[in-house]
Short mmCIF file of C-alpha atoms in Angstrom, two decimals:
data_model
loop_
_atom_site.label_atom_id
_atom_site.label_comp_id
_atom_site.label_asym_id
_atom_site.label_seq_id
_atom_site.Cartn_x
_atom_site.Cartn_y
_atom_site.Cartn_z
CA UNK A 133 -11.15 -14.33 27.25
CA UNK A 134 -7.14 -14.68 26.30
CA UNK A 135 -7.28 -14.36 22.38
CA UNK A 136 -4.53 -15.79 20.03
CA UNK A 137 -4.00 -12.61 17.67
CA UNK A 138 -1.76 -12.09 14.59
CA UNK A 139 -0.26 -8.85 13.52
CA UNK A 140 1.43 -8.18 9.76
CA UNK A 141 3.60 -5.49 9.56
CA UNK A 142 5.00 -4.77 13.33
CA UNK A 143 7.89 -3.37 12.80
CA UNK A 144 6.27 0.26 12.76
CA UNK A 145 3.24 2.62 13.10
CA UNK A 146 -0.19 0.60 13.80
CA UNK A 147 1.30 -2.46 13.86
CA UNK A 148 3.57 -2.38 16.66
CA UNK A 149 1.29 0.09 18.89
CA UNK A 150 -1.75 -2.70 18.32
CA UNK A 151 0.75 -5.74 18.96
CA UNK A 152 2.22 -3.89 22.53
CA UNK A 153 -1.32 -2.88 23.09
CA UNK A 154 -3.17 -5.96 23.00
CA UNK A 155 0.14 -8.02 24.80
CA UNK A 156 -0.73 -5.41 27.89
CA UNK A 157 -4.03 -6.05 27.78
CA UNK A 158 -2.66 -10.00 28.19
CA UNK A 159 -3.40 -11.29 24.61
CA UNK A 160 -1.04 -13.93 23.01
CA UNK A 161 0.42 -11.60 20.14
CA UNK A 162 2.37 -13.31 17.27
CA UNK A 163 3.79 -9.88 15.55
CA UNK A 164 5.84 -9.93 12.01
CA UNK A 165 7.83 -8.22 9.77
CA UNK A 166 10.82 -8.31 7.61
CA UNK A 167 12.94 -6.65 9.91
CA UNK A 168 12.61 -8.08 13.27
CA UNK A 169 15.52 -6.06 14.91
CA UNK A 170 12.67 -3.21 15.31
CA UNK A 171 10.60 -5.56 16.49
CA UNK A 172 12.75 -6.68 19.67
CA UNK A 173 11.52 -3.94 22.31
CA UNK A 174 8.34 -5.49 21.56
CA UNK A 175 9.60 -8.64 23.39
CA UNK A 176 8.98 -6.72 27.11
CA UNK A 177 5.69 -6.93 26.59
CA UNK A 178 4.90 -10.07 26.36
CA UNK A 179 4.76 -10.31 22.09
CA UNK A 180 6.13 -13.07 20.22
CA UNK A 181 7.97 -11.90 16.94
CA UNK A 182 8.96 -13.85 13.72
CA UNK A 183 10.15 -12.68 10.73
CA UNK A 184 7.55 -12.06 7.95
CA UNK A 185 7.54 -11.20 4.76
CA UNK A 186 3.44 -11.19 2.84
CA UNK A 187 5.36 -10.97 -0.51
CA UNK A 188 6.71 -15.00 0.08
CA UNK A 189 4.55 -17.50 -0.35
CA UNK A 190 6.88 -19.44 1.87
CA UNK A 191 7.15 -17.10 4.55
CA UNK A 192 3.55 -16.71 5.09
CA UNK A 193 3.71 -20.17 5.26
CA UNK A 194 5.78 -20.61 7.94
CA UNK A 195 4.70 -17.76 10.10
CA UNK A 196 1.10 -19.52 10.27
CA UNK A 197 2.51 -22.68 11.08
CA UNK A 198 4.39 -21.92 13.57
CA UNK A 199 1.59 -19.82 15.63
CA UNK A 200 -0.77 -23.01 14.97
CA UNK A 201 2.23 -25.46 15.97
CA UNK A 202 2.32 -23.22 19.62
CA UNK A 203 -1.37 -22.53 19.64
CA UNK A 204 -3.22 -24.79 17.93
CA UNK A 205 -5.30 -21.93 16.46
CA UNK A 206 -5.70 -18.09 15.21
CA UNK A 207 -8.53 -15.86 16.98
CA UNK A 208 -8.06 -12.61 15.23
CA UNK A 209 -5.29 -11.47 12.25
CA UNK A 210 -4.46 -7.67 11.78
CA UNK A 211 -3.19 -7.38 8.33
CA UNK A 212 -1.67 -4.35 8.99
CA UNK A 213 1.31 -4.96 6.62
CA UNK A 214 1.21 -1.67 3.77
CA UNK A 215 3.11 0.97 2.38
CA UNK A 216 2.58 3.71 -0.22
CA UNK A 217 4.48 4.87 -3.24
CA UNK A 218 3.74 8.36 -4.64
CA UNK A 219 4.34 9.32 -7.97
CA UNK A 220 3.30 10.56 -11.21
CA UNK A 221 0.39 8.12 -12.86
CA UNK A 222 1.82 8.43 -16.53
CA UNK A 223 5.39 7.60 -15.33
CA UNK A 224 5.71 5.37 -12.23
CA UNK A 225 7.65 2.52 -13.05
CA UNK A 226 5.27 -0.95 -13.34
CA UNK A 227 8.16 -2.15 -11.17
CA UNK A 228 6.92 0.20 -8.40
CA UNK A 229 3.57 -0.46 -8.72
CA UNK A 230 3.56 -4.29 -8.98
CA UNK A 231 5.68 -3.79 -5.17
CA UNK A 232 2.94 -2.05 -3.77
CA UNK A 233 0.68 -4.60 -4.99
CA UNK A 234 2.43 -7.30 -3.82
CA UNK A 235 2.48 -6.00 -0.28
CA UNK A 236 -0.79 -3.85 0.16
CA UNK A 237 -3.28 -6.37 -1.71
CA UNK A 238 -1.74 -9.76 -2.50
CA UNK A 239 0.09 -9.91 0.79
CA UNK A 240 -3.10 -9.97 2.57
CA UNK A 241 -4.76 -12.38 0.33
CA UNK A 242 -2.04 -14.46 1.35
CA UNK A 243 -2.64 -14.29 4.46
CA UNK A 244 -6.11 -14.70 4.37
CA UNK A 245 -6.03 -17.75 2.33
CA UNK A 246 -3.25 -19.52 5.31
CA UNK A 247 -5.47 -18.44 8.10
CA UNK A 248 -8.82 -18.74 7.05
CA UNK A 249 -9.05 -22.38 7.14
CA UNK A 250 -8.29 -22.84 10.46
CA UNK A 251 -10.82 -20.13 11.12
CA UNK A 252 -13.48 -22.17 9.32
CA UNK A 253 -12.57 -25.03 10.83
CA UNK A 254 -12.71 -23.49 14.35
CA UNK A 255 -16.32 -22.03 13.11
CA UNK A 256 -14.93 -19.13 14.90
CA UNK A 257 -12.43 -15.71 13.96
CA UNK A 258 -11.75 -12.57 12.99
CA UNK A 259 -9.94 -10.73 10.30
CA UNK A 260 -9.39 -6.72 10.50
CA UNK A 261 -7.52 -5.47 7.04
CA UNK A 262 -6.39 -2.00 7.32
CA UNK A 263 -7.55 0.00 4.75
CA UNK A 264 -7.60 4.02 4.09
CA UNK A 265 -9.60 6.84 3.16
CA UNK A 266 -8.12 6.60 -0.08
CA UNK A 267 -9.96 3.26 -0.42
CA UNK A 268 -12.92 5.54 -1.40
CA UNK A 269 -11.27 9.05 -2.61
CA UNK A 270 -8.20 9.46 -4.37
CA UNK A 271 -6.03 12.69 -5.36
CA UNK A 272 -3.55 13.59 -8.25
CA UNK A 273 -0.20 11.95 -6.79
CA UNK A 274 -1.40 8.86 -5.40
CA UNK A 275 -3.54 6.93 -7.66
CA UNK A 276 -1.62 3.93 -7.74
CA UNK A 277 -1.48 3.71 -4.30
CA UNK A 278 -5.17 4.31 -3.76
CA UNK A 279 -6.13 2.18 -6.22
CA UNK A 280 -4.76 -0.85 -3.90
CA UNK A 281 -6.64 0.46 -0.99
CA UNK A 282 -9.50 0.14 -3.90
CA UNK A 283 -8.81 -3.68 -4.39
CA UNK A 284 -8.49 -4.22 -0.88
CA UNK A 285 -12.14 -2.96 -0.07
CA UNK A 286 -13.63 -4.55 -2.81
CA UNK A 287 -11.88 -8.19 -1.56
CA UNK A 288 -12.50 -6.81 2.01
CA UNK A 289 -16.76 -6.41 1.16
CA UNK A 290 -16.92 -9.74 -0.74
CA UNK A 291 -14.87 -11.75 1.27
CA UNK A 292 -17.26 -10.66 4.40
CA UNK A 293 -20.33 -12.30 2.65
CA UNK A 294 -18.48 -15.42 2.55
CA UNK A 295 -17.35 -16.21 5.67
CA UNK A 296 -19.74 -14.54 7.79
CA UNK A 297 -21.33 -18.67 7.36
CA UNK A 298 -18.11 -19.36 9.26
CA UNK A 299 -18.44 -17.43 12.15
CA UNK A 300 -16.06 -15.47 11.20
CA UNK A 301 -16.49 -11.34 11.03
CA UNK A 302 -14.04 -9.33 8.66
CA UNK A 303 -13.44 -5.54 9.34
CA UNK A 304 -12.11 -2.81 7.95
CA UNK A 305 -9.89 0.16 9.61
CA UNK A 306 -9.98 3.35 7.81
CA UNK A 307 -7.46 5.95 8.79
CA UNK A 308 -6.88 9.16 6.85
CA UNK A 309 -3.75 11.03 6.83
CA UNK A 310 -2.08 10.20 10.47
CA UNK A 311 1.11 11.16 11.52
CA UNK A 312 3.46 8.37 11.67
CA UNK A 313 5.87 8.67 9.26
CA UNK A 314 3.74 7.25 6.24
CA UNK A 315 4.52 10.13 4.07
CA UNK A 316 8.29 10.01 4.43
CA UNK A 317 8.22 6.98 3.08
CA UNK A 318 5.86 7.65 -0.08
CA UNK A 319 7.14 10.40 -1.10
CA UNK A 320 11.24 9.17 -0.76
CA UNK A 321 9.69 6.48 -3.25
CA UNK A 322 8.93 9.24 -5.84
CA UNK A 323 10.57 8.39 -9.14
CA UNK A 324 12.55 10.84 -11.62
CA UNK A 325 9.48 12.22 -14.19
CA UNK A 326 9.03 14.57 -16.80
CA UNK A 327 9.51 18.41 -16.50
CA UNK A 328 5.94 19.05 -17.09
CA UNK A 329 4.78 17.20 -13.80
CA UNK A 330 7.84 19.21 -11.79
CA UNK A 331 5.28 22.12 -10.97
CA UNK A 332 2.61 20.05 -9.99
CA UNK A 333 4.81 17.51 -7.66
CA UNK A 334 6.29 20.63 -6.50
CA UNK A 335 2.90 21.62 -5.02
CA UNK A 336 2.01 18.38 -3.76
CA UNK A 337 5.00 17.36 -1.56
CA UNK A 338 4.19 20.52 0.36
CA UNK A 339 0.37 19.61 0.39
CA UNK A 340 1.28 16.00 1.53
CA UNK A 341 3.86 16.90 4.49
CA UNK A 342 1.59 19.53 5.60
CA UNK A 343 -2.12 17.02 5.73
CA UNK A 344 0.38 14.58 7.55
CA UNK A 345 2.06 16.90 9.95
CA UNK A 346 -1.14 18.48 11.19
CA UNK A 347 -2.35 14.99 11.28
CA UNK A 348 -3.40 13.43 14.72
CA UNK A 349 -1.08 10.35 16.32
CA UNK A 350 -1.82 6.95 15.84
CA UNK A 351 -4.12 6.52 19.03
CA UNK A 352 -7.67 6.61 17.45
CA UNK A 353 -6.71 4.27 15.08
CA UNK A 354 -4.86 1.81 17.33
CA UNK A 355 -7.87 1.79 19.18
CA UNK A 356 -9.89 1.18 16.72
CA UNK A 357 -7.80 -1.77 15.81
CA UNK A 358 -8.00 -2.68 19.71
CA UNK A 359 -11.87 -2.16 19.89
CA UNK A 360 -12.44 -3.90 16.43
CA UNK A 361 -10.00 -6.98 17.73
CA UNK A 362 -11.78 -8.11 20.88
CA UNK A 363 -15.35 -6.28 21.13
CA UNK A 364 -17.99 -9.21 21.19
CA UNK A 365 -19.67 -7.91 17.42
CA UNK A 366 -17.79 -5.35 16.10
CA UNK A 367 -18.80 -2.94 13.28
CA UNK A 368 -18.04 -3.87 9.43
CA UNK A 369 -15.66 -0.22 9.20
CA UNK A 370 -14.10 1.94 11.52
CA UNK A 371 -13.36 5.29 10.02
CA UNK A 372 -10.89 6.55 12.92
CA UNK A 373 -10.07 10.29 11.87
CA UNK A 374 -12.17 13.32 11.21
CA UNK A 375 -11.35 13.16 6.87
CA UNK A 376 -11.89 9.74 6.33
CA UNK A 377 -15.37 10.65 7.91
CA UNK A 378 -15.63 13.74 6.33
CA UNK A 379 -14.24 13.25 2.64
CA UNK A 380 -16.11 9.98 1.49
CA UNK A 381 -19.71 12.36 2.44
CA UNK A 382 -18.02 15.37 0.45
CA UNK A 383 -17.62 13.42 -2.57
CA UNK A 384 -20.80 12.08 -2.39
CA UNK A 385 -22.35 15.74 -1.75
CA UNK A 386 -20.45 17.28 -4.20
CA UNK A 387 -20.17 15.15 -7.05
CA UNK A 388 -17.17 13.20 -9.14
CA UNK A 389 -16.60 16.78 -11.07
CA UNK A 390 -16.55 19.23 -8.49
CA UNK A 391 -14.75 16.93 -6.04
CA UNK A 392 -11.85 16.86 -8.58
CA UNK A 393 -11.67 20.38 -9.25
CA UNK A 394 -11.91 21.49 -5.76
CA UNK A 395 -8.98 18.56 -4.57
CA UNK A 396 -6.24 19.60 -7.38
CA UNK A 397 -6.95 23.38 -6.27
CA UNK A 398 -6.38 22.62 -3.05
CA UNK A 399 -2.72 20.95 -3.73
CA UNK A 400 -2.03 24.07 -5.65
CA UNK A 401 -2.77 26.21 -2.85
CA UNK A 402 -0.91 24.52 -0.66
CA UNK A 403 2.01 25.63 -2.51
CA UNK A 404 0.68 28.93 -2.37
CA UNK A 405 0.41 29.56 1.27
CA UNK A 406 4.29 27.98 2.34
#
């Protein structure tokens, strides 16, 4: 059956391989972004793109209007929209970390809270957030960032329990380190810190590039996103590369401590081995 399916952040990476995906497969795809000139190629398949921006109230707005006003409802939304900025815990700027925020947690709560009530009134939808394995571990460098993915699995877990009434399912995606291009961005959004961090950021710009290099493409998680989109009951989590299967357990197995102490070694050693 044809779905009508909504995709955040399109521009780039899962977004616009899900949004050309699904189109193929003969979907209705409303795809956005902020930048909708990298968008355009996405018109030959068959996607409809509007500009988007999950930081503006107003532009949510408008981008769920207008898919209602041509469709008169919303199957499935993707909120695919996120980005990361790495840095130093004791001095990344609240300015930074608010931005991240707005995008990677609050954008998709504004979503959400356009689309669901169509959803509830339909008795009928689904809603796939894209998490990370960093939802459940984190490492020296990106706790900020992870601790987003953090909100957005606890809103993810509770906001399953009360829909699921609704008929409508909510999934999550959990990629690990996949290479797209995430890191680029991250780590170009590192700001100016102290001397006494310079070793340590040193060491982890060369653990980063390598995890994301040696990373696998974006296929298992598009997929995943594919699978978890149309599939008649899909599962509550798809965990789409080999470490965000892998590290949760190890944490679990090894303990908080241990965990810690063998992560930070291994950014150090990293640095090591260039």
């Amino acid at each position: 059956m044809k779905k009508v399916i909504c995709v955040t952040g399109g521009s780039s990476g899962f977004g616009y391989e899900v949004s050309k995906l699904l189109a193929i497969k003969g979907h209705t795809v409303y795809t956005g972004a902020r930048n909708i000139e990298k968008m355009e190629s996405l018109k030959a398949y068959g996607v409809h793109i509007l500009e988007l921006n999950v930081t503006l109230d107003d532009s949510v707005k408008a981008f769920v209007d207008h898919v209602i006003k041509s469709e008169d409802h919303i199957d499935v939304l993707i909120n695919n929209a996120g980005y990361g900025a790495y840095g130093v815990s004791e001095t990344q700027s609240l300015k930074s970390i608010q931005a991240m925020y707005d995008v990677n947690v609050y954008g998709v709560i504004r979503m959400n809270q356009q689309v669901i009530p169509y959803m509830r009134e339909k008795r009928q939808g689904r809603i796939i957030q894209i998490a990370s394995l960093v939802s459940h571990v984190s490492i020296p460098g990106i706790s900020h960032y992870a601790a987003t993915k953090h909100a957005l699995r606890s809103t993810t877990e509770s906001l399953r329990s009360e829909v699921r009434p609704f008929g409508i399912d909510v999934v999550q995606i959990e990629p690990g380190a996949v290479n797209t291009g995430f890191e680029e961005v991250a780590l170009g959004l590192i700001e100016p810190t102290h001397e006494d961090y310079q070793s340590f950021l040193s060491a982890f710009k060369i653990f980063i590039k390598k995890s994301y290099r040696k990373g696998p493409s974006p296929d298992s998680t598009v997929k995943a996103m594919v699978k978890a989109a149309l599939v008649k009951k899909p599962k509550w989590v798809y965990r789409t590369t080999l470490d965000a299967k892998i590290y949760p357990i190890a944490k679990g197995l090894l303990g908080l401590k241990l965990y810690s102490y063998i992560s930070s070694r291994l950014i150090f050693k990293a640095k090591k081995k260039r």
